[in-house]
Coordinates of N, CA, C and O in Angstrom, one line a residue:
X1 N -20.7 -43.0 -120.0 CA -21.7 -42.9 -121.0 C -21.4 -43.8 -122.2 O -22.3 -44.3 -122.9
X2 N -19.9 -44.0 -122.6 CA -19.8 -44.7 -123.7 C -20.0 -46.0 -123.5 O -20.1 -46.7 -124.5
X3 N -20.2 -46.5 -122.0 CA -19.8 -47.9 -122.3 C -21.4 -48.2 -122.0 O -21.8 -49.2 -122.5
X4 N -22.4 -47.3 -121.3 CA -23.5 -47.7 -121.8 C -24.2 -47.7 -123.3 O -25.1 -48.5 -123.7
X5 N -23.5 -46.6 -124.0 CA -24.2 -46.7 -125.6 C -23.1 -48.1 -125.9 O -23.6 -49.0 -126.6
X6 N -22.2 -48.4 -125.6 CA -21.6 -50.0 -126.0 C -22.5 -50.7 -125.8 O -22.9 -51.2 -126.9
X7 N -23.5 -51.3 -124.7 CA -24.4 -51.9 -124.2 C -25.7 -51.8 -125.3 O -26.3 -52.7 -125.8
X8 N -25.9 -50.9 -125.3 CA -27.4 -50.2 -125.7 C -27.4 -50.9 -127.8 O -28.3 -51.2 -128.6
X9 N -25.8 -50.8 -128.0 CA -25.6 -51.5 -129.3 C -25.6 -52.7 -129.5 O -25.8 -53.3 -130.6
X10 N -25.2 -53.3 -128.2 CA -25.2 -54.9 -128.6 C -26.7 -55.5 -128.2 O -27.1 -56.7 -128.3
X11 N -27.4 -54.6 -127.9 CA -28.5 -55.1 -127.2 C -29.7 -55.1 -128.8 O -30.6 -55.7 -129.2
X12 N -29.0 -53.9 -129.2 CA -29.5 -54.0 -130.6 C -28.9 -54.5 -131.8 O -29.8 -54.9 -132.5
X13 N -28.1 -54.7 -132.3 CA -27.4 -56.1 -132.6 C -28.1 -57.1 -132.2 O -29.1 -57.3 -133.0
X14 N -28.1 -57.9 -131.3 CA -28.7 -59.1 -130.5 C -30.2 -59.0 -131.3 O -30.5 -59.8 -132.1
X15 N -30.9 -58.1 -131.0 CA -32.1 -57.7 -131.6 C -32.8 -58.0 -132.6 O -33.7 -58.9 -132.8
X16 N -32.1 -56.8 -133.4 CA -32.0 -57.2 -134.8 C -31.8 -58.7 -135.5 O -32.4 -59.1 -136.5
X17 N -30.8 -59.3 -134.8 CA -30.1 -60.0 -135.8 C -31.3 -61.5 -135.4 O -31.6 -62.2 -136.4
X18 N -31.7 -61.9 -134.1 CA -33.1 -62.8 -133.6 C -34.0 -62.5 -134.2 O -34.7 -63.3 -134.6
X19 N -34.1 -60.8 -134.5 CA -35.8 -60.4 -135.9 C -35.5 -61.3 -137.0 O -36.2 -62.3 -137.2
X20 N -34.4 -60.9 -137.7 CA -33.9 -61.4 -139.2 C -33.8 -62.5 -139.0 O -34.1 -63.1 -140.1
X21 N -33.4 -63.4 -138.3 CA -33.3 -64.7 -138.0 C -34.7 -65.4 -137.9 O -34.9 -66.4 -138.5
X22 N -35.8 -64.8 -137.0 CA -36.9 -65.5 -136.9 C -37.5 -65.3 -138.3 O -37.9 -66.2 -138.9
X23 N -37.6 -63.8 -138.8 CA -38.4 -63.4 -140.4 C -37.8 -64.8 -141.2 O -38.7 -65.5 -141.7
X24 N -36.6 -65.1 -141.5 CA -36.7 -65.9 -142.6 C -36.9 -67.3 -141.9 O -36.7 -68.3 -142.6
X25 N -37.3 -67.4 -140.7 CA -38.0 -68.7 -140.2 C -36.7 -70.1 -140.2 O -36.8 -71.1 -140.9
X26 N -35.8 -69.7 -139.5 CA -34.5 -70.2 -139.9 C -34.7 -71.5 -138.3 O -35.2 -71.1 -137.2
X27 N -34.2 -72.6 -138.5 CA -34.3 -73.6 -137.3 C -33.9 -72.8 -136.1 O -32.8 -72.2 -136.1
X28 N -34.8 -72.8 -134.7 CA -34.1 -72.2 -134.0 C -33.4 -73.5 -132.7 O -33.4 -73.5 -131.4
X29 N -33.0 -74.5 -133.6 CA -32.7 -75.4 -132.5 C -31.0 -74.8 -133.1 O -30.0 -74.4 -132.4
X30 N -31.1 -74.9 -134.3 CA -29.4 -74.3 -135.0 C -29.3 -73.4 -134.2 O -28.4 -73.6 -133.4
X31 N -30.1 -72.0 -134.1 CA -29.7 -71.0 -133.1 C -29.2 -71.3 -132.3 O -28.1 -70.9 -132.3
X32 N -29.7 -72.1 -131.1 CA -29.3 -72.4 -129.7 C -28.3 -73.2 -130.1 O -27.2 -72.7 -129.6
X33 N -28.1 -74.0 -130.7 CA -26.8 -75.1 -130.7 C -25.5 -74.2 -131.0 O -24.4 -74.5 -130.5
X34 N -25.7 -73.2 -131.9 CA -24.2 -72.6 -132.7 C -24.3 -70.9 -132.0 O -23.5 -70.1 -132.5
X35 N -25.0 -70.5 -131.2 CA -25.1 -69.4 -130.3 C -24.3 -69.4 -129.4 O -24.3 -68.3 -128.9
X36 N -23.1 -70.4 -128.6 CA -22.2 -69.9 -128.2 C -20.7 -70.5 -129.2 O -19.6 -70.3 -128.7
X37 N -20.9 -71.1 -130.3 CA -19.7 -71.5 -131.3 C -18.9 -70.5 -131.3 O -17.8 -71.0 -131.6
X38 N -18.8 -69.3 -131.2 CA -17.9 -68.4 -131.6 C -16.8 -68.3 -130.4 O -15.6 -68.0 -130.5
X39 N -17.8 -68.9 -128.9 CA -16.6 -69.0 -127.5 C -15.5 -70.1 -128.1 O -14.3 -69.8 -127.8
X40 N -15.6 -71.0 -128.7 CA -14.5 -72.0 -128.7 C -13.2 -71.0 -128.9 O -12.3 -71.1 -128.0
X41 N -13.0 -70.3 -129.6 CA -11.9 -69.3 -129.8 C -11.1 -69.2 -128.4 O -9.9 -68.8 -128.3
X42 N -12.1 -69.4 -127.3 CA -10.7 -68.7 -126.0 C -10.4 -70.1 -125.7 O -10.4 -70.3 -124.5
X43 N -10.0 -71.1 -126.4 CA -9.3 -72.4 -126.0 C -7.8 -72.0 -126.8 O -6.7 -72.6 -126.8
X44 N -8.1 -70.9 -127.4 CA -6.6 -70.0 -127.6 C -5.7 -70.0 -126.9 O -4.5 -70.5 -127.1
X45 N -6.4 -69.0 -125.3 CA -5.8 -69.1 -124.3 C -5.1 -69.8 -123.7 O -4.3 -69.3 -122.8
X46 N -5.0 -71.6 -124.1 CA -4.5 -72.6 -123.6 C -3.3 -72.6 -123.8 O -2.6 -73.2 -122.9
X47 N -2.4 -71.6 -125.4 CA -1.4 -71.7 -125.2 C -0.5 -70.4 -124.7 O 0.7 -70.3 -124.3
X48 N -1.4 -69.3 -124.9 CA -1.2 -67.8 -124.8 C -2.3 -66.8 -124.2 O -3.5 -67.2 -124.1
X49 N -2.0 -66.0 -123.9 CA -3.1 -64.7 -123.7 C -2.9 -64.2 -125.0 O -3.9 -64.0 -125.7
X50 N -1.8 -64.1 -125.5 CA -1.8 -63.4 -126.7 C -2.5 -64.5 -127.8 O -3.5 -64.1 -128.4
X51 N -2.0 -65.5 -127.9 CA -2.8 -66.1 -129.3 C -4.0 -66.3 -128.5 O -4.8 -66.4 -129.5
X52 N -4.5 -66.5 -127.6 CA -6.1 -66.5 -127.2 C -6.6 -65.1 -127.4 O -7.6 -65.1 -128.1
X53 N -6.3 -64.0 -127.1 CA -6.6 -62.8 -127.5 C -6.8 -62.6 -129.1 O -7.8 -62.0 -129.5
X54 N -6.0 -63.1 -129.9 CA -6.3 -62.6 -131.4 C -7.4 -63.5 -131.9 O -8.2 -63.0 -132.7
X55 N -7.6 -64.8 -131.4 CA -8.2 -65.9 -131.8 C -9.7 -65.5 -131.0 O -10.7 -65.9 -131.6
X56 N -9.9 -64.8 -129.9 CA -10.7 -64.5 -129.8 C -11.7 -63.6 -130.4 O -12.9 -63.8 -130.5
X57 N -10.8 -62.0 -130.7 CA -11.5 -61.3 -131.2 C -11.6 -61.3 -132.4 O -12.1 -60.4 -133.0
X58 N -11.0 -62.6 -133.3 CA -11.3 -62.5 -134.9 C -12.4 -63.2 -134.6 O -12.8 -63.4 -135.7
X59 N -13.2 -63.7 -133.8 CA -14.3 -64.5 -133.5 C -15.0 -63.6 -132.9 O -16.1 -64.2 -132.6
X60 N -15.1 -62.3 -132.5 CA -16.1 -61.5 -131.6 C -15.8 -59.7 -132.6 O -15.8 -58.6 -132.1
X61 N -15.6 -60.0 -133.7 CA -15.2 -58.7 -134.4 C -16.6 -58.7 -135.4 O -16.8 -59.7 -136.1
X62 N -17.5 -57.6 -135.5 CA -18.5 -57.8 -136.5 C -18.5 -57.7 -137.7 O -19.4 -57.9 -138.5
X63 N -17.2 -57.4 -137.8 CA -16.9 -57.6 -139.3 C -17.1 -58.7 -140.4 O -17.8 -58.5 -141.4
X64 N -16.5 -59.7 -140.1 CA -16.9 -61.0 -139.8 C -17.9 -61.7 -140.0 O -18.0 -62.2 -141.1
X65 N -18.6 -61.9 -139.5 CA -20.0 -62.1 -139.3 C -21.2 -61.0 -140.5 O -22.4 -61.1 -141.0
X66 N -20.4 -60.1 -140.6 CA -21.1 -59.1 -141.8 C -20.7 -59.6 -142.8 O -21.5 -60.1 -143.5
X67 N -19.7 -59.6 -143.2 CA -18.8 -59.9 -144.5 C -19.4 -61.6 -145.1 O -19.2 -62.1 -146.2
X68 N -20.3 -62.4 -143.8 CA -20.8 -63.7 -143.6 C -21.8 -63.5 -144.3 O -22.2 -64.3 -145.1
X69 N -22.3 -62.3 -144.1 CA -23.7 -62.3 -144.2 C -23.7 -61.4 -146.0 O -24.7 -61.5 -146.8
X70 N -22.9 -60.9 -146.2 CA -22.8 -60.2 -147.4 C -22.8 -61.2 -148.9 O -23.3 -60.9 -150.0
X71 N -22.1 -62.4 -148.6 CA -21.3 -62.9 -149.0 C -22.5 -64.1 -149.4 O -22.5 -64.8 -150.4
X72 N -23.4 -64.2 -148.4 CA -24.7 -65.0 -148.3 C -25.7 -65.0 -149.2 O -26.2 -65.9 -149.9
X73 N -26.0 -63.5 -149.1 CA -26.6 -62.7 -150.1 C -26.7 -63.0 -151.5 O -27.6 -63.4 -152.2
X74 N -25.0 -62.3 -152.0 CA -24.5 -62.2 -153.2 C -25.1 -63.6 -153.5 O -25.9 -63.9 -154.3
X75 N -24.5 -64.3 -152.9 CA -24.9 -66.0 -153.3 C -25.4 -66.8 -153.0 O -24.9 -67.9 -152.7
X76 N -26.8 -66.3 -152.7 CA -28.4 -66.7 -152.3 C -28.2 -68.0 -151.0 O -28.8 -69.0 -151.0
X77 N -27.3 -67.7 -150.1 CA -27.2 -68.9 -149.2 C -27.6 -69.0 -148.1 O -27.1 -68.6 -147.1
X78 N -28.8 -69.7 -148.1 CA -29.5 -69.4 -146.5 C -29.0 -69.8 -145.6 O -29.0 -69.1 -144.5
X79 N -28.2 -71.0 -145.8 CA -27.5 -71.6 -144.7 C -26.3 -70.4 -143.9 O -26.5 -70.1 -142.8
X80 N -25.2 -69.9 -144.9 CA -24.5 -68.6 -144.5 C -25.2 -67.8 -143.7 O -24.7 -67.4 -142.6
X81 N -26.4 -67.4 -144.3 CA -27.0 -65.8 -143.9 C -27.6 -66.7 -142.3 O -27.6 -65.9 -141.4
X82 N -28.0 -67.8 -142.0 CA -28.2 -68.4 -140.8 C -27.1 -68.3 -139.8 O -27.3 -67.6 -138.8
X83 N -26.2 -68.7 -139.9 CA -25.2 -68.8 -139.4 C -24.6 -67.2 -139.3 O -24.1 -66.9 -138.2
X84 N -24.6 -66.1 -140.3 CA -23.8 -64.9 -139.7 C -25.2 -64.3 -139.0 O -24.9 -63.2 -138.4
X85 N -26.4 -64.7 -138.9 CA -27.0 -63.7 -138.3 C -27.0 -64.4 -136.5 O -27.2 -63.7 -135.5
X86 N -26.9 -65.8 -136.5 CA -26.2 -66.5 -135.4 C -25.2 -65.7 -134.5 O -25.2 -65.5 -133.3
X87 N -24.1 -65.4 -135.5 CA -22.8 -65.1 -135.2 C -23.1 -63.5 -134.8 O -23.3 -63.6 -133.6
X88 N -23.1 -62.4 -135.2 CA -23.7 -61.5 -135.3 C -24.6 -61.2 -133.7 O -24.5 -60.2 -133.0
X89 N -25.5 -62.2 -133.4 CA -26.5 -62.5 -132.0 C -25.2 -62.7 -131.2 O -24.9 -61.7 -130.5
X90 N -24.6 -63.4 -131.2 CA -23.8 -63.8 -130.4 C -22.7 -62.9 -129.6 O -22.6 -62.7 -128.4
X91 N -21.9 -62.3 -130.6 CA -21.2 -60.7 -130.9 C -22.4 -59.7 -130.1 O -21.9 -59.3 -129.0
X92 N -23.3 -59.3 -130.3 CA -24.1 -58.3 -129.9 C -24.7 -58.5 -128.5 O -24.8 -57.6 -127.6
X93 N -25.0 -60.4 -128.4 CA -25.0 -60.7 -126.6 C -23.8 -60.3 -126.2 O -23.7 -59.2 -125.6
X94 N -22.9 -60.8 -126.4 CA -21.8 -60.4 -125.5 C -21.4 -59.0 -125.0 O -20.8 -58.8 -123.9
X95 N -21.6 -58.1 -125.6 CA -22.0 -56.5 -125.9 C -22.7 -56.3 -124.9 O -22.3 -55.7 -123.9
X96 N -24.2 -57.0 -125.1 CA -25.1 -56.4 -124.0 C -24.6 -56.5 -122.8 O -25.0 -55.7 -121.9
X97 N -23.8 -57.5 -122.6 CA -23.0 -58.3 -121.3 C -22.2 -57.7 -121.0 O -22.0 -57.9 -119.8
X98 N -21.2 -56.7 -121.5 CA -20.4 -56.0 -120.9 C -19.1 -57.0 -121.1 O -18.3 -56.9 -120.2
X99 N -18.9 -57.9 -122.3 CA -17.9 -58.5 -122.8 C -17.9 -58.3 -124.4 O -18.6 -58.5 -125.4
X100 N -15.9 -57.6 -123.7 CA -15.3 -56.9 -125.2 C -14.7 -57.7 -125.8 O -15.0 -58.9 -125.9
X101 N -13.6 -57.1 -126.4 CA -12.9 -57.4 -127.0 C -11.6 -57.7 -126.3 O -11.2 -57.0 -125.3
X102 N -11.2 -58.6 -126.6 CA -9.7 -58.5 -125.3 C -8.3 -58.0 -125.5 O -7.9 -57.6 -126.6
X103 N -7.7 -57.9 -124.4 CA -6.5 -57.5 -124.3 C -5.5 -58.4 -124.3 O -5.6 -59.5 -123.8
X104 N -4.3 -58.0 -124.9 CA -3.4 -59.6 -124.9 C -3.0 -59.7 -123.8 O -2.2 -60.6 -123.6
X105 N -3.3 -58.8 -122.3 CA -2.9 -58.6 -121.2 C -3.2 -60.1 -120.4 O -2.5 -60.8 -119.8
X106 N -4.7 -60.0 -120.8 CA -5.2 -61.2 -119.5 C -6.6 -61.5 -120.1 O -7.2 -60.7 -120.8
X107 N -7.2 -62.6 -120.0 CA -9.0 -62.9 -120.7 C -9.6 -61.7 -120.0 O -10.4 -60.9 -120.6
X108 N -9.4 -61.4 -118.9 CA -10.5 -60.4 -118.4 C -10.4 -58.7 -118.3 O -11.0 -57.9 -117.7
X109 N -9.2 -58.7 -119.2 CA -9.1 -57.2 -119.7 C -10.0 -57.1 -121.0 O -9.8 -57.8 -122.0
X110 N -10.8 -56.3 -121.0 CA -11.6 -56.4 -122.2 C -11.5 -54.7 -122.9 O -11.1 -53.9 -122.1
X111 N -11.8 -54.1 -124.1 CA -12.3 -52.5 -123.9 C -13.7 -52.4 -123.4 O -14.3 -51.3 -123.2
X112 N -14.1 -53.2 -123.2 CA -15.5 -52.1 -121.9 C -15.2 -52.5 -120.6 O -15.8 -51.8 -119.8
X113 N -14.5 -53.2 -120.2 CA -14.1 -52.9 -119.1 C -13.4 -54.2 -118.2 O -13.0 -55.1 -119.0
X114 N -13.1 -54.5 -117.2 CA -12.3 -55.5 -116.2 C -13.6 -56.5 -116.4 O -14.6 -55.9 -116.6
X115 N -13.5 -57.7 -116.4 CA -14.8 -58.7 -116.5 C -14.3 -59.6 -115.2 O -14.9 -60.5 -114.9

């Protein structure tokens, strides 16, 4: 059950963050182009599981991407608030996908599950 409400949140995340993104009528060629930018992070992996693991999930953590978007706000930046609600879509696809967060074990130890 949990790892379906996991699913059920990134699916809304993802959601949400394509609403807010189309409302302020933001390019959506930028969307598609910087919609998978946040994967570069598992070129981590090249030297470690562990430094690909940290390097990934500071790149798949929603904190991040909020703190992007907060920060946008305060200082009226459309460009920012584009990009964390990007980032944010991206984070919440992965979610719907059933891709977590990782383990410094291996890329495909994730917390929702073996990928």
């Amino acid at each position: 059950m949990t790892k379906v409400l996991l699913h059920i949140e990134g699916f809304a995340i993802l959601s949400l963050s394509v609403y807010l993104y189309g409302y302020f009528q933001f390019s959506w060629l930028l969307f598609f182009i910087l919609l998978f930018a946040p994967d570069i992070a598992m070129v981590g992996y090249v030297i470690s599981n562990k430094v690909g693991s940290v390097a990934y999930n500071l790149f798949h953590t929603y904190s991040v991407p909020i703190i992007l978007i907060l920060v946008s706000v305060m200082f009226s930046n459309l460009t920012l608030l584009s990009i964390g609600f990007i980032w944010s879509a991206h984070i919440g696809m992965d979610r719907m996908l059933g891709y977590g967060l990782k383990y410094s074990t291996a890329f495909k130890d994730t917390h929702l599950n073996r990928v």
